[in-house]
Coordinates of C-alpha atoms in Angstrom, one line a residue:
Chain D
M1 CA 93.6 27.7 24.8
S2 CA 97.0 28.3 26.4
S3 CA 98.8 27.4 23.2
A4 CA 96.7 29.9 21.2
T5 CA 97.5 32.7 23.7
T6 CA 101.3 31.9 23.7
A7 CA 101.4 31.6 19.9
G8 CA 100.9 35.4 19.6
L9 CA 98.1 37.4 18.1
S10 CA 99.3 37.7 14.5
G11 CA 100.1 33.9 14.5
S12 CA 96.8 32.9 15.9
D13 CA 95.0 35.3 13.6
L14 CA 96.7 33.7 10.6
T15 CA 95.8 30.2 11.8
R16 CA 92.3 31.2 12.3
A17 CA 92.0 32.9 8.9
R18 CA 93.5 29.6 7.4
V19 CA 91.1 27.5 9.3
A20 CA 88.2 29.9 8.2
R21 CA 89.3 29.6 4.6
I22 CA 89.3 25.7 4.7
L23 CA 85.9 25.7 6.4
R24 CA 84.6 27.9 3.6
E25 CA 86.1 25.6 1.0
P26 CA 82.7 24.3 -0.6
L27 CA 84.2 20.9 -1.4
L28 CA 84.8 20.0 2.1
G29 CA 81.3 19.1 3.1
P30 CA 80.6 16.8 0.2
L31 CA 84.0 15.2 0.5
A32 CA 83.4 14.7 4.3
A33 CA 80.1 13.2 3.6
L34 CA 81.4 10.8 1.0
I35 CA 84.1 9.6 3.4
V36 CA 81.8 9.1 6.2
A37 CA 79.4 7.2 4.0
I38 CA 82.3 4.9 2.8
I39 CA 83.5 4.3 6.3
V40 CA 79.9 3.6 7.7
F41 CA 79.1 1.1 4.9
S42 CA 82.6 -0.7 5.1
V43 CA 81.7 -1.2 8.8
V44 CA 78.2 -2.4 8.1
S45 CA 78.8 -4.6 5.2
Q46 CA 81.7 -6.9 4.7
T47 CA 81.5 -6.9 1.0
F48 CA 81.3 -3.0 0.5
L49 CA 85.0 -2.3 0.2
N50 CA 85.8 -5.2 -2.2
P51 CA 87.0 -4.0 -5.7
Y52 CA 84.1 -5.7 -7.5
N53 CA 81.6 -3.7 -5.4
L54 CA 83.5 -0.4 -5.9
S55 CA 83.8 -0.9 -9.6
L56 CA 80.1 -1.6 -9.7
I57 CA 79.4 1.7 -7.8
L58 CA 81.4 3.5 -10.6
Q59 CA 79.6 1.7 -13.5
Q60 CA 76.2 2.3 -11.9
S61 CA 77.1 6.1 -11.5
V62 CA 78.2 6.5 -15.2
V63 CA 75.1 7.7 -17.0
V64 CA 73.8 10.0 -14.2
G65 CA 77.5 11.1 -13.5
I66 CA 77.9 12.2 -17.1
L67 CA 74.5 14.0 -17.4
A68 CA 75.3 15.7 -14.1
I69 CA 78.1 17.5 -15.7
G70 CA 75.8 19.2 -18.3
Q71 CA 73.3 19.8 -15.4
T72 CA 76.2 21.5 -13.5
L73 CA 77.0 23.8 -16.4
I74 CA 73.3 24.9 -16.6
I75 CA 72.8 25.3 -12.7
L76 CA 76.0 27.4 -12.8
T77 CA 74.3 29.8 -15.1
S78 CA 71.4 29.8 -12.6
G79 CA 69.2 27.8 -14.9
I80 CA 67.9 24.3 -14.5
D81 CA 67.5 21.6 -17.1
L82 CA 64.7 19.2 -16.4
S83 CA 64.9 17.7 -19.9
I84 CA 68.5 16.4 -19.8
G85 CA 67.6 12.7 -19.0
S86 CA 64.9 12.5 -21.6
V87 CA 67.3 14.0 -24.2
A88 CA 69.5 11.1 -23.5
V89 CA 66.9 8.4 -23.5
L90 CA 65.8 9.8 -27.1
G91 CA 69.4 9.6 -28.0
T92 CA 69.6 5.8 -27.1
I93 CA 66.4 5.1 -29.3
V94 CA 67.8 7.1 -32.2
M95 CA 71.1 5.3 -31.8
A96 CA 69.5 1.8 -31.7
Q97 CA 67.3 2.6 -34.5
Q98 CA 69.8 4.1 -36.8
A99 CA 72.3 1.2 -35.8
G100 CA 69.9 -1.2 -37.7
A101 CA 69.3 1.1 -40.6
G102 CA 72.6 2.7 -41.3
G103 CA 75.5 1.2 -39.1
P104 CA 77.1 2.4 -36.0
I105 CA 78.9 5.4 -37.1
L106 CA 75.8 6.9 -38.7
A107 CA 73.9 6.0 -35.6
L108 CA 76.4 7.9 -33.4
G109 CA 76.4 10.7 -35.7
A110 CA 72.5 10.9 -35.8
T111 CA 72.4 10.8 -32.0
F112 CA 75.0 13.6 -31.4
I113 CA 73.1 15.8 -34.0
V114 CA 69.6 15.0 -32.2
C115 CA 70.9 15.8 -28.8
V116 CA 72.8 19.0 -29.8
V117 CA 69.7 20.3 -31.7
L118 CA 67.6 19.7 -28.6
G119 CA 70.1 21.4 -26.5
A120 CA 70.1 24.3 -29.0
V121 CA 66.3 24.5 -28.8
N122 CA 66.4 24.8 -25.0
G123 CA 69.3 27.3 -25.3
G124 CA 67.4 29.3 -28.0
L125 CA 64.3 29.5 -26.0
V126 CA 66.1 30.7 -22.9
T127 CA 68.3 33.2 -24.6
V128 CA 66.2 34.5 -27.6
L129 CA 62.8 34.4 -26.1
R130 CA 64.2 35.1 -22.6
L131 CA 61.9 32.4 -21.1
P132 CA 62.7 30.9 -17.6
P133 CA 64.8 27.7 -18.1
F134 CA 62.6 25.8 -15.5
I135 CA 59.6 26.3 -17.8
V136 CA 61.4 25.9 -21.1
T137 CA 62.9 22.5 -20.1
L138 CA 59.7 21.4 -18.4
G139 CA 58.0 21.8 -21.7
T140 CA 60.7 20.1 -23.8
F141 CA 61.0 17.3 -21.2
T142 CA 57.2 16.6 -21.7
A143 CA 57.5 16.8 -25.4
I144 CA 60.7 14.9 -25.8
Q145 CA 59.3 12.0 -23.6
A146 CA 56.3 11.8 -25.6
A147 CA 58.3 12.0 -28.9
T148 CA 60.5 9.1 -27.6
R149 CA 57.4 7.0 -27.1
L150 CA 56.0 7.8 -30.4
L151 CA 59.4 7.1 -32.1
A152 CA 59.9 3.8 -30.3
G153 CA 56.4 2.5 -30.4
S154 CA 56.7 1.3 -27.0
Q155 CA 59.3 -1.2 -28.1
T156 CA 62.8 -1.7 -27.0
Y157 CA 65.7 -2.0 -29.4
Q158 CA 68.7 -4.3 -29.0
V159 CA 72.0 -2.7 -30.3
P160 CA 74.7 -5.1 -31.8
D161 CA 77.9 -5.4 -30.0
G162 CA 80.7 -3.1 -31.4
V163 CA 81.2 0.7 -31.4
L164 CA 77.9 1.3 -29.8
T165 CA 78.7 -0.9 -26.8
L166 CA 82.2 0.2 -26.7
L167 CA 81.7 2.1 -23.5
G168 CA 80.6 -1.0 -21.7
T169 CA 83.7 -2.9 -22.5
S170 CA 85.6 -3.7 -19.3
F171 CA 89.3 -3.9 -18.6
R172 CA 91.4 -4.5 -15.6
I173 CA 94.0 -2.3 -13.8
G174 CA 95.5 -4.7 -11.3
G175 CA 92.7 -6.3 -9.5
F176 CA 90.3 -3.6 -10.3
A177 CA 87.9 -4.1 -13.3
T178 CA 86.3 -1.2 -14.9
T179 CA 84.7 0.0 -18.2
F180 CA 85.5 2.4 -20.8
G181 CA 82.4 4.1 -19.7
V182 CA 83.9 4.9 -16.3
V183 CA 86.9 6.3 -18.2
A184 CA 84.6 8.3 -20.5
M185 CA 82.9 9.9 -17.5
L186 CA 86.2 10.9 -15.9
L187 CA 87.4 12.3 -19.1
V188 CA 84.4 14.5 -19.5
Y189 CA 84.8 15.6 -16.0
L190 CA 88.4 16.4 -16.6
F191 CA 87.6 18.4 -19.9
V192 CA 84.8 20.4 -18.4
W193 CA 86.8 21.1 -15.2
Y194 CA 89.5 22.5 -17.5
A195 CA 87.2 24.5 -19.5
L196 CA 85.4 26.0 -16.3
S197 CA 88.6 26.9 -14.4
Q198 CA 91.2 27.5 -17.0
T199 CA 89.5 29.3 -19.8
A200 CA 87.8 32.7 -20.3
W201 CA 84.6 30.6 -21.4
G202 CA 84.5 29.0 -17.8
K203 CA 84.8 32.3 -16.1
H204 CA 82.0 33.8 -18.2
V205 CA 79.9 30.8 -17.2
Y206 CA 80.3 31.7 -13.6
A207 CA 79.9 35.4 -14.2
V208 CA 76.6 35.0 -16.2
G209 CA 75.3 32.8 -13.4
G210 CA 76.5 35.1 -10.6
N211 CA 75.3 38.4 -11.9
I212 CA 74.0 38.7 -15.4
T213 CA 73.7 42.5 -15.5
A214 CA 77.3 42.9 -14.3
S215 CA 78.5 40.4 -16.9
K216 CA 76.8 42.3 -19.6
L217 CA 78.4 45.6 -18.4
S218 CA 81.6 43.9 -18.3
G219 CA 81.3 43.2 -22.0
I220 CA 80.7 39.5 -21.9
K221 CA 78.4 38.2 -24.7
S222 CA 76.0 36.7 -22.1
N223 CA 73.4 35.3 -24.4
R224 CA 76.3 33.6 -26.5
T225 CA 77.7 32.1 -23.2
L226 CA 74.3 30.9 -22.1
F227 CA 73.5 29.3 -25.5
S228 CA 76.7 27.6 -25.6
V229 CA 76.2 26.0 -22.2
Y230 CA 72.9 24.4 -23.5
V231 CA 74.6 23.2 -26.7
V232 CA 77.5 21.7 -24.7
T233 CA 74.9 20.0 -22.5
G234 CA 73.4 18.5 -25.6
V235 CA 76.8 16.9 -26.6
I236 CA 77.0 15.7 -22.9
A237 CA 73.6 14.0 -23.2
A238 CA 74.7 12.2 -26.4
I239 CA 77.8 10.9 -24.6
A240 CA 75.6 9.7 -21.9
A241 CA 73.2 8.0 -24.3
W242 CA 76.3 6.2 -25.7
A243 CA 77.4 5.1 -22.3
A244 CA 73.9 4.0 -21.4
L245 CA 73.8 1.5 -24.3
G246 CA 77.4 0.4 -23.3
R247 CA 75.8 -0.5 -19.9
I248 CA 72.7 -2.1 -21.1
P249 CA 72.7 -2.7 -24.9
N250 CA 69.1 -2.3 -25.0
A251 CA 67.4 1.0 -25.8
D252 CA 64.2 1.4 -23.7
P253 CA 62.0 4.4 -24.0
N254 CA 61.0 3.9 -20.4
A255 CA 64.6 3.7 -19.1
Y256 CA 66.2 6.4 -16.9
Q257 CA 62.8 7.9 -15.8
T258 CA 64.5 9.5 -12.7
A259 CA 67.7 10.6 -14.5
N260 CA 66.5 14.3 -14.7
L261 CA 66.0 14.6 -11.1
D262 CA 69.1 12.4 -10.1
T263 CA 71.3 14.7 -11.9
I264 CA 70.0 17.7 -10.0
T265 CA 70.5 15.6 -6.8
A266 CA 74.1 14.9 -7.6
V267 CA 74.8 18.7 -8.5
V268 CA 73.2 20.0 -5.3
I269 CA 74.8 17.4 -3.1
G270 CA 78.1 18.3 -4.7
G271 CA 77.8 21.8 -3.4
T272 CA 76.9 23.8 -6.6
S273 CA 74.4 26.5 -5.7
L274 CA 70.9 26.4 -7.3
F275 CA 71.3 30.2 -7.4
G276 CA 74.0 29.9 -10.0
G277 CA 77.6 31.2 -10.1
R278 CA 79.1 29.0 -7.6
G279 CA 80.1 25.3 -7.6
S280 CA 82.2 23.0 -9.5
V281 CA 82.2 19.8 -11.5
I282 CA 84.4 18.2 -8.9
G283 CA 81.7 18.6 -6.4
T284 CA 79.2 17.1 -8.9
L285 CA 81.5 14.1 -9.3
I286 CA 81.7 13.8 -5.4
G287 CA 77.8 14.2 -5.2
T288 CA 77.4 11.5 -7.9
L289 CA 79.6 9.1 -5.9
I290 CA 77.8 10.0 -2.6
V291 CA 74.3 9.0 -4.2
G292 CA 76.0 5.9 -5.7
V293 CA 77.6 4.9 -2.4
L294 CA 74.4 5.6 -0.5
R295 CA 72.3 3.3 -2.9
N296 CA 74.8 0.6 -3.1
G297 CA 75.5 0.6 0.7
L298 CA 71.8 0.6 1.7
T299 CA 71.1 -2.1 -0.8
Q300 CA 74.1 -4.2 0.8
A301 CA 72.7 -3.6 4.2
G302 CA 69.3 -4.9 3.0
V303 CA 67.4 -1.5 3.0
D304 CA 64.4 -1.2 0.7
S305 CA 65.1 1.1 -2.3
L306 CA 62.2 3.3 -1.3
Y307 CA 64.1 4.0 1.9
Q308 CA 67.0 4.8 -0.2
N309 CA 64.8 7.4 -1.9
I310 CA 63.9 9.0 1.4
A311 CA 67.6 9.0 2.4
T312 CA 68.5 10.7 -0.9
G313 CA 65.7 13.2 -0.6
I314 CA 66.8 14.3 2.9
L315 CA 70.3 14.6 1.6
V316 CA 69.3 17.0 -1.1
I317 CA 67.4 19.2 1.5
V318 CA 70.5 19.3 3.8
A319 CA 72.7 20.2 0.9
V320 CA 70.4 23.1 -0.1
A321 CA 70.1 24.2 3.4
V322 CA 73.9 24.3 3.8
D323 CA 74.1 26.3 0.6
Q324 CA 71.5 28.9 1.8
F325 CA 73.2 29.1 5.2
A326 CA 76.6 29.8 3.5
R327 CA 75.1 32.3 1.1
R328 CA 73.5 34.2 3.9
R329 CA 76.7 34.3 5.9
S330 CA 78.8 35.5 3.0
A331 CA 76.3 38.1 1.8
Chain H
M4 CA 75.8 77.1 -30.4
T5 CA 78.4 76.7 -27.9
T6 CA 81.6 78.7 -28.2
T7 CA 84.0 76.3 -26.4
T8 CA 87.3 76.5 -28.4
E9 CA 89.1 73.9 -26.3
T10 CA 88.6 70.5 -27.8
S11 CA 86.7 68.3 -25.7
V12 CA 87.9 64.7 -24.9
L13 CA 84.2 63.6 -25.0
Q14 CA 81.5 65.7 -26.4
A15 CA 77.8 65.3 -27.1
R16 CA 75.4 67.6 -29.0
N17 CA 71.7 67.5 -28.9
L18 CA 71.2 63.9 -27.8
V19 CA 67.6 62.7 -27.7
K20 CA 66.2 59.5 -26.3
K21 CA 62.5 58.6 -25.9
Y22 CA 60.9 55.7 -24.4
G23 CA 57.3 55.7 -25.6
N24 CA 56.0 58.9 -24.2
V25 CA 58.9 59.4 -21.8
T26 CA 61.6 61.6 -22.9
A27 CA 64.7 60.7 -21.0
I28 CA 67.2 62.9 -22.8
N29 CA 65.8 66.0 -24.3
G30 CA 68.4 67.7 -26.5
A31 CA 71.4 67.3 -24.0
D32 CA 74.9 68.7 -24.6
F33 CA 77.9 67.4 -22.8
D34 CA 81.5 68.5 -22.6
L35 CA 84.4 66.8 -20.9
R36 CA 87.9 68.4 -21.1
A37 CA 91.3 66.7 -20.9
G38 CA 92.5 66.0 -17.4
E39 CA 89.6 67.3 -15.4
V40 CA 87.1 65.8 -13.1
L41 CA 83.6 66.8 -14.3
A42 CA 80.7 66.3 -11.9
V43 CA 77.3 65.6 -13.2
V44 CA 74.5 66.6 -10.9
G45 CA 70.8 66.7 -11.2
D46 CA 67.6 65.9 -9.5
N47 CA 66.2 62.4 -9.4
G48 CA 64.6 61.8 -12.8
A49 CA 66.5 64.6 -14.6
G50 CA 68.0 62.1 -17.0
K51 CA 71.6 62.0 -15.6
S52 CA 71.6 58.2 -15.8
S53 CA 70.4 58.1 -19.4
L54 CA 72.8 60.7 -20.5
I55 CA 75.7 58.6 -19.0
K56 CA 74.5 55.5 -20.5
A57 CA 74.5 57.1 -24.0
L58 CA 78.1 58.2 -23.4
A59 CA 79.0 54.7 -22.2
G60 CA 77.3 52.9 -25.0
A61 CA 74.7 51.2 -22.6
L62 CA 71.9 53.0 -24.7
V63 CA 71.8 54.2 -28.4
P64 CA 70.3 57.8 -28.6
D65 CA 67.5 58.4 -31.1
A66 CA 69.2 61.6 -32.2
G67 CA 72.4 63.8 -31.7
E68 CA 76.0 63.3 -31.9
I69 CA 78.7 62.0 -29.7
S70 CA 82.4 62.7 -30.5
M71 CA 85.7 61.7 -29.0
N72 CA 88.7 64.1 -29.4
G73 CA 86.8 65.7 -32.3
E74 CA 85.9 62.6 -34.2
K75 CA 82.3 61.4 -34.4
V76 CA 81.5 58.0 -32.6
N77 CA 78.7 55.7 -32.8
F78 CA 78.5 53.3 -29.8
R79 CA 76.1 50.4 -30.4
N80 CA 76.9 48.8 -27.0
T81 CA 79.3 49.0 -24.1
R82 CA 81.9 47.0 -25.9
D83 CA 82.1 49.7 -28.6
A84 CA 82.5 52.4 -26.0
R85 CA 85.3 50.3 -24.1
A86 CA 87.1 49.7 -27.3
A87 CA 87.2 53.5 -27.8
G88 CA 88.6 53.9 -24.2
I89 CA 85.6 54.7 -22.1
E90 CA 85.4 52.8 -19.0
T91 CA 82.3 52.9 -16.6
V92 CA 82.0 52.2 -12.9
Y93 CA 78.3 51.5 -12.2
Q94 CA 76.5 52.5 -9.1
D95 CA 75.3 49.0 -8.2
L96 CA 78.9 47.6 -8.0
A97 CA 79.0 45.7 -11.3
V98 CA 81.4 43.0 -10.0
I99 CA 80.8 39.2 -9.6
P100 CA 80.9 38.4 -6.0
A101 CA 81.8 34.7 -6.1
L102 CA 84.8 35.4 -8.5
D103 CA 88.3 36.4 -7.3
I104 CA 89.6 39.9 -7.7
A105 CA 91.9 39.3 -10.6
T106 CA 89.2 37.5 -12.6
N107 CA 86.8 40.5 -11.9
V108 CA 89.4 43.0 -13.1
F109 CA 90.0 41.1 -16.3
L110 CA 86.5 40.0 -16.9
G111 CA 85.6 40.1 -20.6
R112 CA 89.2 40.9 -21.4
E113 CA 90.9 37.8 -20.3
V114 CA 94.6 37.2 -21.2
R115 CA 95.6 33.8 -22.5
R116 CA 98.9 32.0 -22.1
R117 CA 101.4 32.4 -24.8
G118 CA 102.1 29.7 -27.3
I119 CA 100.2 26.6 -27.9
M120 CA 98.6 26.5 -24.3
G121 CA 96.9 29.7 -25.1
T122 CA 96.0 29.5 -28.9
V123 CA 95.0 25.8 -28.9
F124 CA 93.9 25.0 -25.4
R125 CA 92.8 28.5 -24.6
R126 CA 94.3 28.3 -21.2
L127 CA 94.2 31.7 -19.3
D128 CA 97.2 33.3 -18.0
M129 CA 96.2 33.6 -14.4
P130 CA 99.6 34.3 -12.9
R131 CA 100.1 37.3 -15.3
M132 CA 96.5 38.6 -14.7
R133 CA 97.0 38.2 -10.8
A134 CA 100.4 40.1 -11.1
E135 CA 98.9 42.9 -13.2
A136 CA 95.7 43.2 -11.0
S137 CA 98.0 43.4 -7.9
G138 CA 100.0 46.1 -9.5
H139 CA 96.9 48.2 -10.5
L140 CA 95.6 47.7 -6.9
A141 CA 98.9 49.0 -5.5
D142 CA 99.1 51.9 -8.1
L143 CA 95.7 53.2 -6.7
K144 CA 96.7 52.5 -3.0
I145 CA 93.9 50.0 -2.5
G146 CA 95.1 47.8 0.4
I147 CA 94.0 44.3 -0.4
K148 CA 96.0 41.4 0.6
S149 CA 95.5 38.9 -2.1
V150 CA 93.9 39.1 -5.5
N151 CA 92.8 35.6 -5.2
Q152 CA 90.2 36.4 -2.7
A153 CA 86.7 36.3 -3.8
V154 CA 85.2 39.8 -4.2
E155 CA 82.3 38.9 -1.8
T156 CA 84.9 38.7 1.1
L157 CA 85.7 42.5 0.7
S158 CA 84.0 45.4 2.2
G159 CA 81.9 47.7 0.1
G160 CA 84.6 50.3 -0.3
Q161 CA 87.1 47.6 -1.4
R162 CA 84.5 46.3 -3.9
Q163 CA 84.0 49.6 -5.3
G164 CA 87.9 49.8 -5.5
V165 CA 88.0 46.8 -7.6
A166 CA 85.4 48.1 -9.9
V167 CA 87.5 51.4 -10.2
V168 CA 90.7 49.5 -10.7
R169 CA 89.0 47.6 -13.5
A170 CA 88.2 51.0 -15.1
A171 CA 91.5 52.6 -14.5
A172 CA 93.4 49.6 -15.7
F173 CA 91.8 49.8 -19.2
G174 CA 90.3 53.2 -19.4
R175 CA 92.7 55.0 -21.9
G176 CA 90.3 57.9 -22.7
V177 CA 87.7 58.6 -20.1
I178 CA 86.4 57.0 -16.7
I179 CA 82.7 57.5 -15.9
M180 CA 81.7 56.8 -12.3
D181 CA 77.9 56.6 -11.7
E182 CA 77.2 57.2 -8.0
P183 CA 80.5 55.5 -6.8
T184 CA 79.9 56.5 -3.2
A185 CA 76.1 55.9 -2.9
A186 CA 76.4 52.5 -1.3
L187 CA 79.5 53.4 0.9
G188 CA 80.1 54.7 4.4
V189 CA 82.0 57.9 5.2
K190 CA 85.6 56.3 5.3
E191 CA 85.0 54.2 2.2
S192 CA 83.7 57.2 0.3
G193 CA 86.8 59.1 1.2
Q194 CA 88.9 56.3 -0.3
V195 CA 86.9 56.4 -3.5
I196 CA 87.3 60.3 -3.7
D197 CA 91.0 59.7 -3.2
L198 CA 90.8 57.1 -6.2
I199 CA 89.3 59.7 -8.4
R200 CA 92.1 62.2 -7.7
S201 CA 94.8 59.7 -8.3
I202 CA 93.1 58.7 -11.7
R203 CA 92.9 62.4 -12.7
D204 CA 96.5 62.9 -11.7
R205 CA 97.5 60.1 -14.1
G206 CA 96.0 62.3 -16.9
I207 CA 92.7 60.4 -17.4
P208 CA 89.6 62.7 -17.2
V209 CA 86.7 61.5 -14.9
V210 CA 83.1 62.0 -15.1
L211 CA 81.6 61.8 -11.7
I212 CA 77.8 61.4 -11.3
S213 CA 76.9 62.2 -7.7
H214 CA 74.1 63.2 -5.2
D215 CA 76.7 64.0 -2.7
M216 CA 77.4 67.8 -2.9
P217 CA 80.3 67.9 -0.4
H218 CA 82.1 65.2 -2.5
V219 CA 81.3 66.9 -5.7
F220 CA 82.8 70.2 -4.3
E221 CA 85.7 68.4 -2.9
V222 CA 86.9 66.8 -6.2
A223 CA 85.1 68.3 -9.2
D224 CA 86.9 70.9 -11.5
R225 CA 83.6 71.7 -13.1
I226 CA 79.9 70.9 -12.4
H227 CA 77.5 69.9 -15.1
V228 CA 74.0 70.6 -13.9
H229 CA 71.4 68.4 -15.5
R230 CA 67.8 69.4 -15.5
L231 CA 64.7 68.2 -17.3
G232 CA 66.6 66.0 -19.6
K233 CA 69.2 68.4 -20.8
R234 CA 72.2 70.4 -19.6
A235 CA 71.1 73.6 -17.6
G236 CA 74.7 74.9 -17.5
V237 CA 78.2 74.1 -16.4
V238 CA 79.3 75.9 -13.3
N239 CA 82.6 76.4 -11.6
P240 CA 82.6 75.1 -8.0
R241 CA 84.9 78.0 -7.0
E242 CA 82.3 80.5 -8.2
R243 CA 79.1 78.9 -6.9
T244 CA 78.1 77.6 -3.6
M245 CA 76.6 74.2 -2.9
S246 CA 73.1 75.8 -2.2
E247 CA 73.3 77.7 -5.4
V248 CA 74.1 74.6 -7.3
V249 CA 71.0 72.8 -5.6
A250 CA 68.9 75.8 -6.7
L251 CA 70.2 75.4 -10.3
M252 CA 69.2 71.8 -10.2
T253 CA 65.8 72.3 -9.1
G254 CA 65.3 75.5 -11.3
A255 CA 64.9 77.9 -8.4
E256 CA 67.8 79.8 -9.9
Q257 CA 68.8 80.4 -13.4
P258 CA 72.3 79.9 -14.7
S259 CA 74.4 82.8 -16.2
E260 CA 74.8 83.2 -20.0
A261 CA 78.3 81.8 -19.8
E262 CA 77.2 78.8 -17.7
R263 CA 74.3 78.1 -20.0
A264 CA 76.7 78.0 -22.9
G265 CA 78.9 75.3 -21.1
G266 CA 81.9 77.5 -21.2
V267 CA 83.1 78.2 -17.7

């Protein structure tokens, strides 16, 4: 108290403004949550902080972590993608089947084409027919899931070691072993972070999500921006499919059942607003890690996975409540 | 029909726009002269907004002609109008609240870095955009500390200031303002009126759509009265009182022959 009064009015005002700005920083909450979770679990479990376990958390986060980048882009445009996980699962089946028929390069190509086309279908329905993304992707999710099972014939497909399992290859940095999949995930984060924060396209994504009317009046080709976001998300789903086969070289039509919702969880916990126009992929990376740390730590502490789901669910609601609160204050 | 000899910067003749059975613009004329502030007034539903949208490229008229500096133009969208030098400030504060001021000012017209960072990596030149945005804010005497602030941290008047700065920064020919003071308090409205003056003083004509008669009389050189989807007349604010203009808007009074012809 006394130090604030002696510091002079302008000085203390300045400090207060600076503190207020830091408190408004949207990454602060998620980052604090991640740090608290890491501290708590390293106290609870002796093995939590060892390099092997940390590497495991990262590897377990790869598929959802990559998909969550696409989900971030779509949520930034004030949309939502319920189909993103099922697109990636279909991608793994296509990749595995084509690997047997035409070799790994053809398989990769076919997967990218299928995922991009499905992204374009979502994007086309959202922009050309102006349907709500929630309904569009609920429909495509249902259809893609069924199509995947029809295509796979309720079988699973082993993929041969090589290009298709490349992202599962591990390497060491000092005492820390990790996989190319983790590196690929971080590279996609870096790339999309750059595109969102340093290019006009990124500004347009935020603008379209923040206020689509104002964006149009500002001369932004809002439909083109929206469509491109869905196409990019298709590419990201294909990369996730590749990473998934790296992790488990077996394409299973019933795998990653919860991936759709897990990506939304990661995005929301990472501080991106479900109302669009605000958030970042850095937040999503932190959100992905929070979920990964929480699940891993609770497992280490011997907590049943159903309780883990309850914990994750509560976290999502808290994150949305914080977002709502922040929006109401700034409005 | 009209006998205006002076060339208009922006002119419209016989504009028509129908939405089904509703006629929004019913053979409207419009003339904006160089270096003036032209107020457009009219009752709710008179079709002011539709007329302005046609001039700004936000709607395409069914019939009629628009010309700039004597040359016929066809705006298919707002981008076309902007390319021709017409900038519009919309009533509902068409800014993106979560984005910072510099980004808002340059939205849709971003500047990329020079060299390979710009051409290949598409990197924005944020330092340059920030510097230019600060310069424009200073030119129009809008007191904002930092252009890195998100627009949502600003007051209503400051937000409108950002929208005006964006228009003034790029509007080479004409700046249109649709109810720029409608959402603002007294002090902030005064700031916007000052902004309009400083834009005119830089030689750019301004079209001001407003309901606020005191503001209109404070700043306008001429007043375009819109009624029943067309121009009822153009009056001189020094020859007519506020209540007369209101009477012209509602049809309680008829414009003089010269006013009807639009040549005050």
